[in-house]
Coordinates of N, CA and C in Angstrom, one line a residue:
M45 N 159.3 79.4 44.6 CA 159.9 80.1 45.7 C 159.7 81.6 45.5
A46 N 159.2 82.3 46.5 CA 158.9 83.7 46.4 C 160.1 84.5 46.9
G47 N 160.3 85.7 46.4 CA 161.3 86.6 46.9 C 161.0 87.9 46.3
I48 N 161.6 89.0 46.8 CA 161.4 90.3 46.4 C 162.8 90.9 46.1
L49 N 162.9 91.6 44.9 CA 164.1 92.3 44.5 C 163.7 93.7 44.2
H50 N 163.9 94.6 45.2 CA 163.6 96.0 45.1 C 162.2 96.2 44.4
G51 N 161.2 95.6 44.9 CA 159.8 95.8 44.5 C 159.4 94.9 43.4
V52 N 160.3 94.1 42.8 CA 159.9 93.1 41.8 C 159.9 91.8 42.5
T53 N 158.8 91.0 42.5 CA 158.8 89.7 43.1 C 159.4 88.7 42.1
F54 N 160.0 87.7 42.6 CA 160.5 86.7 41.7 C 159.4 85.9 41.0
D55 N 158.2 86.0 41.5 CA 157.0 85.4 40.9 C 156.7 86.2 39.6
D56 N 157.2 87.5 39.5 CA 157.0 88.3 38.3 C 158.0 87.9 37.2
L57 N 158.9 87.0 37.5 CA 160.0 86.6 36.6 C 159.9 85.0 36.4
P58 N 158.8 84.5 35.9 CA 158.6 83.1 35.8 C 159.6 82.3 34.9
E59 N 160.2 83.0 34.0 CA 161.2 82.4 33.2 C 162.5 82.2 33.8
Y60 N 162.7 82.7 35.1 CA 163.9 82.5 35.8 C 163.7 81.5 37.0
R61 N 164.7 80.8 37.3 CA 164.7 80.0 38.5 C 165.4 80.8 39.6
F62 N 164.8 80.8 40.7 CA 165.4 81.6 41.9 C 165.9 80.6 42.9
I63 N 167.1 80.8 43.3 CA 167.7 79.9 44.4 C 168.5 80.8 45.3
R64 N 168.4 80.6 46.6 CA 169.3 81.3 47.5 C 170.7 80.8 47.4
A65 N 171.7 81.6 47.6 CA 173.0 81.2 47.4 C 173.4 80.1 48.4
V66 N 172.8 80.2 49.7 CA 173.1 79.1 50.6 C 172.6 77.8 50.2
D67 N 171.5 77.8 49.5 CA 170.9 76.5 49.0 C 171.7 76.0 47.8
F68 N 172.2 77.0 46.9 CA 173.1 76.6 45.8 C 174.3 75.9 46.4
A69 N 175.0 76.5 47.4 CA 176.2 75.9 48.0 C 175.8 74.5 48.6
K70 N 174.7 74.4 49.2 CA 174.3 73.1 49.8 C 174.1 72.0 48.7
E71 N 173.5 72.4 47.6 CA 173.3 71.5 46.5 C 174.6 71.1 45.9
V72 N 175.6 72.0 45.8 CA 176.9 71.7 45.3 C 177.6 70.6 46.2
K73 N 177.5 70.9 47.5 CA 178.1 70.0 48.4 C 177.5 68.6 48.4
Q74 N 176.1 68.6 48.4 CA 175.4 67.3 48.4 C 175.5 66.5 47.2
S75 N 175.7 67.2 46.0 CA 175.8 66.5 44.8 C 177.1 65.7 44.6
G76 N 178.2 66.3 45.2 CA 179.5 65.7 45.1 C 180.1 65.7 43.7
V77 N 179.4 66.4 42.8 CA 179.9 66.5 41.4 C 180.3 68.0 41.1
Y78 N 181.6 68.2 40.9 CA 182.1 69.5 40.7 C 182.5 69.7 39.3
G79 N 182.5 70.9 38.8 CA 183.1 71.3 37.5 C 182.1 71.0 36.4
N80 N 180.9 70.6 36.6 CA 180.0 70.3 35.5 C 179.1 71.5 35.2
A81 N 179.2 72.5 35.9 CA 178.3 73.7 35.7 C 176.9 73.3 35.9
F82 N 176.2 74.2 36.6 CA 174.7 74.0 36.7 C 174.1 74.4 35.4
N83 N 173.9 73.5 34.5 CA 173.5 73.9 33.2 C 172.1 74.3 33.2
F84 N 171.6 74.9 32.1 CA 170.4 75.6 32.1 C 169.2 74.7 31.6
T85 N 169.5 73.4 31.5 CA 168.5 72.4 31.1 C 168.1 71.6 32.4
G86 N 168.9 71.7 33.4 CA 168.6 71.0 34.6 C 169.6 71.3 35.7
F87 N 169.2 71.2 36.9 CA 170.1 71.4 38.0 C 170.5 70.0 38.5
Y88 N 171.6 69.5 37.9 CA 172.0 68.1 38.1 C 170.8 67.2 37.7
E89 N 170.3 67.4 36.5 CA 169.3 66.6 35.9 C 167.9 66.9 36.6
D90 N 167.8 67.8 37.5 CA 166.5 68.1 38.1 C 165.9 69.4 37.5
G91 N 165.0 69.2 36.6 CA 164.4 70.3 35.9 C 163.7 71.3 36.8
E92 N 163.4 71.0 38.0 CA 162.7 71.9 38.9 C 163.6 73.1 39.2
F93 N 164.9 73.0 39.1 CA 165.8 74.0 39.5 C 166.2 75.0 38.4
F94 N 165.8 74.7 37.1 CA 166.0 75.7 36.1 C 164.8 75.8 35.2
H95 N 164.6 77.0 34.7 CA 163.6 77.2 33.7 C 164.3 77.4 32.4
D96 N 163.5 77.7 31.4 CA 164.0 77.8 30.0 C 165.0 78.9 29.9
C97 N 164.8 79.9 30.7 CA 165.6 81.2 30.4 C 166.8 81.4 31.2
G98 N 166.7 81.5 32.5 CA 167.8 81.9 33.3 C 167.7 81.5 34.8
L99 N 168.7 82.0 35.5 CA 168.9 81.7 36.9 C 169.2 82.9 37.7
I100 N 168.6 83.0 38.9 CA 168.9 84.1 39.8 C 169.4 83.4 41.1
I101 N 170.6 83.8 41.5 CA 171.2 83.3 42.7 C 171.2 84.5 43.7
D102 N 170.5 84.4 44.7 CA 170.2 85.5 45.7 C 171.2 85.5 46.8
D103 N 171.7 86.6 47.2 CA 172.6 86.8 48.3 C 173.9 86.0 48.2
I104 N 174.6 86.1 47.1 CA 175.8 85.3 46.9 C 176.8 85.6 48.0
D105 N 176.8 86.7 48.7 CA 177.7 87.0 49.7 C 177.4 86.3 51.0
K106 N 176.2 85.7 51.1 CA 175.8 85.0 52.4 C 176.2 83.5 52.5
M107 N 176.6 83.0 51.4 CA 176.9 81.5 51.4 C 178.3 81.3 51.9
K108 N 178.5 80.1 52.5 CA 179.9 79.7 52.9 C 180.6 79.2 51.7
V109 N 181.7 79.8 51.4 CA 182.4 79.6 50.1 C 183.7 78.8 50.4
D110 N 183.9 77.7 49.6 CA 185.2 77.0 49.6 C 185.6 76.9 48.2
A111 N 186.7 76.2 47.9 CA 187.3 76.1 46.6 C 186.3 75.4 45.6
D112 N 185.5 74.4 46.1 CA 184.6 73.7 45.3 C 183.5 74.7 44.8
I113 N 183.0 75.5 45.7 CA 181.9 76.5 45.4 C 182.5 77.5 44.3
V114 N 183.7 77.9 44.5 CA 184.3 78.9 43.6 C 184.4 78.2 42.2
T115 N 184.8 76.9 42.2 CA 184.9 76.2 40.9 C 183.5 76.1 40.2
E116 N 182.5 75.8 41.0 CA 181.1 75.8 40.4 C 180.7 77.1 39.9
L117 N 181.0 78.2 40.7 CA 180.6 79.5 40.2 C 181.3 79.9 38.9
F118 N 182.6 79.5 38.8 CA 183.3 79.8 37.6 C 182.7 79.0 36.4
S119 N 182.4 77.7 36.6 CA 181.8 76.9 35.6 C 180.4 77.4 35.2
L120 N 179.7 77.9 36.2 CA 178.3 78.4 35.9 C 178.4 79.7 35.1
I121 N 179.2 80.6 35.5 CA 179.4 81.8 34.7 C 179.9 81.6 33.3
D122 N 180.8 80.7 33.2 CA 181.4 80.4 31.9 C 180.3 79.7 31.0
H123 N 179.5 78.8 31.6 CA 178.5 78.1 30.9 C 177.4 79.1 30.4
A124 N 177.0 80.0 31.3 CA 176.0 81.0 31.0 C 176.5 81.9 29.8
A125 N 177.8 82.3 29.9 CA 178.3 83.2 28.8 C 178.4 82.5 27.5
Q126 N 178.9 81.2 27.5 CA 179.0 80.5 26.3 C 177.7 80.1 25.6
N127 N 176.6 80.0 26.5 CA 175.3 79.6 26.0 C 174.3 80.7 25.9
D128 N 174.8 81.9 26.1 CA 174.0 83.1 26.1 C 172.8 83.0 26.9
R129 N 173.0 82.6 28.2 CA 171.9 82.4 29.1 C 172.0 83.5 30.2
P130 N 170.9 84.1 30.6 CA 171.0 85.1 31.7 C 171.2 84.5 33.0
L131 N 172.1 85.2 33.8 CA 172.4 84.7 35.1 C 172.5 86.0 36.0
I132 N 171.7 86.0 37.0 CA 171.6 87.2 37.9 C 172.1 86.8 39.3
F133 N 173.1 87.5 39.8 CA 173.5 87.4 41.2 C 173.1 88.6 42.0
T134 N 172.6 88.4 43.2 CA 172.3 89.5 44.0 C 173.3 89.5 45.2
T135 N 173.7 90.6 45.7 CA 174.6 90.7 46.8 C 174.4 92.0 47.6
Q136 N 174.8 91.9 48.8 CA 174.7 93.1 49.7 C 176.0 93.8 49.9
V137 N 177.1 93.3 49.2 CA 178.4 93.9 49.4 C 178.9 94.5 48.1
V138 N 180.0 95.3 48.2 CA 180.6 95.9 47.1 C 181.6 94.9 46.6
G139 N 182.2 95.1 45.4 CA 183.1 94.2 44.7 C 184.3 93.7 45.5
S140 N 184.9 94.6 46.2 CA 186.1 94.3 46.9 C 185.8 93.3 48.1
E141 N 184.6 93.5 48.7 CA 184.2 92.7 49.8 C 183.8 91.3 49.3
L142 N 183.2 91.2 48.1 CA 182.9 90.0 47.5 C 184.1 89.2 47.1
V143 N 185.2 89.8 46.7 CA 186.4 89.2 46.4 C 187.0 88.5 47.7
K144 N 186.9 89.3 48.8 CA 187.4 88.7 50.0 C 186.6 87.5 50.5
I145 N 185.3 87.5 50.3 CA 184.5 86.4 50.6 C 184.9 85.2 49.8
L146 N 185.0 85.4 48.5 CA 185.3 84.3 47.6 C 186.7 83.7 47.7
T147 N 187.7 84.5 48.0 CA 189.0 84.0 48.2 C 189.3 83.4 49.5
G148 N 188.5 83.7 50.5 CA 188.8 83.1 51.8 C 190.1 83.7 52.4
N149 N 190.9 82.8 52.9 CA 192.2 83.2 53.5 C 193.2 83.6 52.4
G150 N 193.0 83.4 51.2 CA 193.9 83.8 50.1 C 195.1 83.0 49.9
K151 N 195.2 81.9 50.6 CA 196.4 81.0 50.5 C 196.3 80.0 49.4
N152 N 195.2 79.7 48.8 CA 195.0 78.8 47.7 C 195.1 79.5 46.4
Q153 N 196.3 79.4 45.7 CA 196.5 80.2 44.5 C 195.5 79.8 43.4
Q154 N 195.2 78.5 43.3 CA 194.2 78.1 42.2 C 192.9 78.7 42.5
R155 N 192.4 78.8 43.7 CA 191.2 79.4 44.1 C 191.2 80.9 43.8
N156 N 192.4 81.5 44.2 CA 192.5 83.0 43.9 C 192.4 83.3 42.4
D157 N 193.1 82.4 41.6 CA 193.0 82.6 40.1 C 191.6 82.4 39.6
R158 N 190.8 81.5 40.2 CA 189.5 81.3 39.7 C 188.6 82.5 40.1
V159 N 188.8 83.0 41.3 CA 188.1 84.1 41.8 C 188.4 85.3 40.9
E160 N 189.6 85.5 40.5 CA 190.0 86.6 39.6 C 189.3 86.4 38.3
S161 N 189.3 85.2 37.8 CA 188.6 84.9 36.5 C 187.1 85.2 36.6
I162 N 186.5 84.8 37.8 CA 185.1 85.1 38.0 C 184.8 86.6 37.9
I163 N 185.6 87.4 38.7 CA 185.4 88.8 38.7 C 185.6 89.4 37.3
N164 N 186.7 88.9 36.6 CA 186.9 89.5 35.3 C 185.8 89.1 34.3
R165 N 185.2 87.9 34.5 CA 184.1 87.5 33.6 C 182.9 88.4 33.9
I166 N 182.7 88.7 35.2 CA 181.5 89.5 35.6 C 181.8 90.9 35.0
R167 N 183.0 91.4 35.2 CA 183.3 92.8 34.7 C 183.1 92.9 33.1
D168 N 183.5 91.8 32.4 CA 183.5 91.8 31.0 C 182.1 91.6 30.4
K169 N 181.3 90.7 31.1 CA 180.0 90.3 30.5 C 178.8 90.8 31.2
A170 N 178.9 91.3 32.4 CA 177.7 91.6 33.2 C 177.3 93.1 33.1
E171 N 176.1 93.2 33.3 CA 175.5 94.6 33.5 C 175.3 94.7 35.0
I172 N 176.1 95.7 35.6 CA 176.0 95.8 37.0 C 175.0 96.9 37.3
I173 N 174.0 96.5 38.2 CA 173.0 97.4 38.6 C 173.2 97.7 40.1
M174 N 173.4 98.9 40.5 CA 173.5 99.3 41.9 C 172.3 100.0 42.4
F175 N 171.8 99.6 43.5 CA 170.7 100.3 44.1 C 171.1 101.3 45.2
D176 N 172.4 101.2 45.6 CA 173.0 102.1 46.6 C 173.9 103.0 45.9
K177 N 173.6 104.3 45.9 CA 174.5 105.3 45.2 C 175.9 105.3 45.7
Q178 N 176.1 104.9 47.0 CA 177.4 104.9 47.5 C 178.2 103.6 47.2
A179 N 177.6 102.7 46.6 CA 178.3 101.4 46.3 C 179.4 101.6 45.2
Q180 N 180.4 100.7 45.3 CA 181.5 100.8 44.4 C 181.4 99.6 43.4
L181 N 181.9 99.9 42.2 CA 181.9 98.8 41.2 C 182.9 97.8 41.6
L182 N 182.8 96.6 41.0 CA 183.8 95.5 41.2 C 185.2 96.0 40.9

């Protein structure tokens, strides 16, 4: 699958698997299996979805998010950190907007806690690269 990230095509990163966030969410919903983390040896046993090195999830702010998707993101980030695997998220929003997207209406405390854990994990482990000088950090 081809894509461009500020002049670098995803074809230039063959060791990474590229998936659009909306497709990621669709796969989570269709699989019906939550909390297993999309491990880096297979995307629910489908080797097409992961390469040996890492994963790029594009436009994470564009997917429809519910509690199951938040759970999968948490598991995925945790798995990547524990197994020292690179994981790249792209987004068109700043941190506070991403939190609003992930928490939804904010009424589900477990979901809110997971989102807080996701953001904390990103802050602790991630290297944040901003292409917009006006952007705010998470």
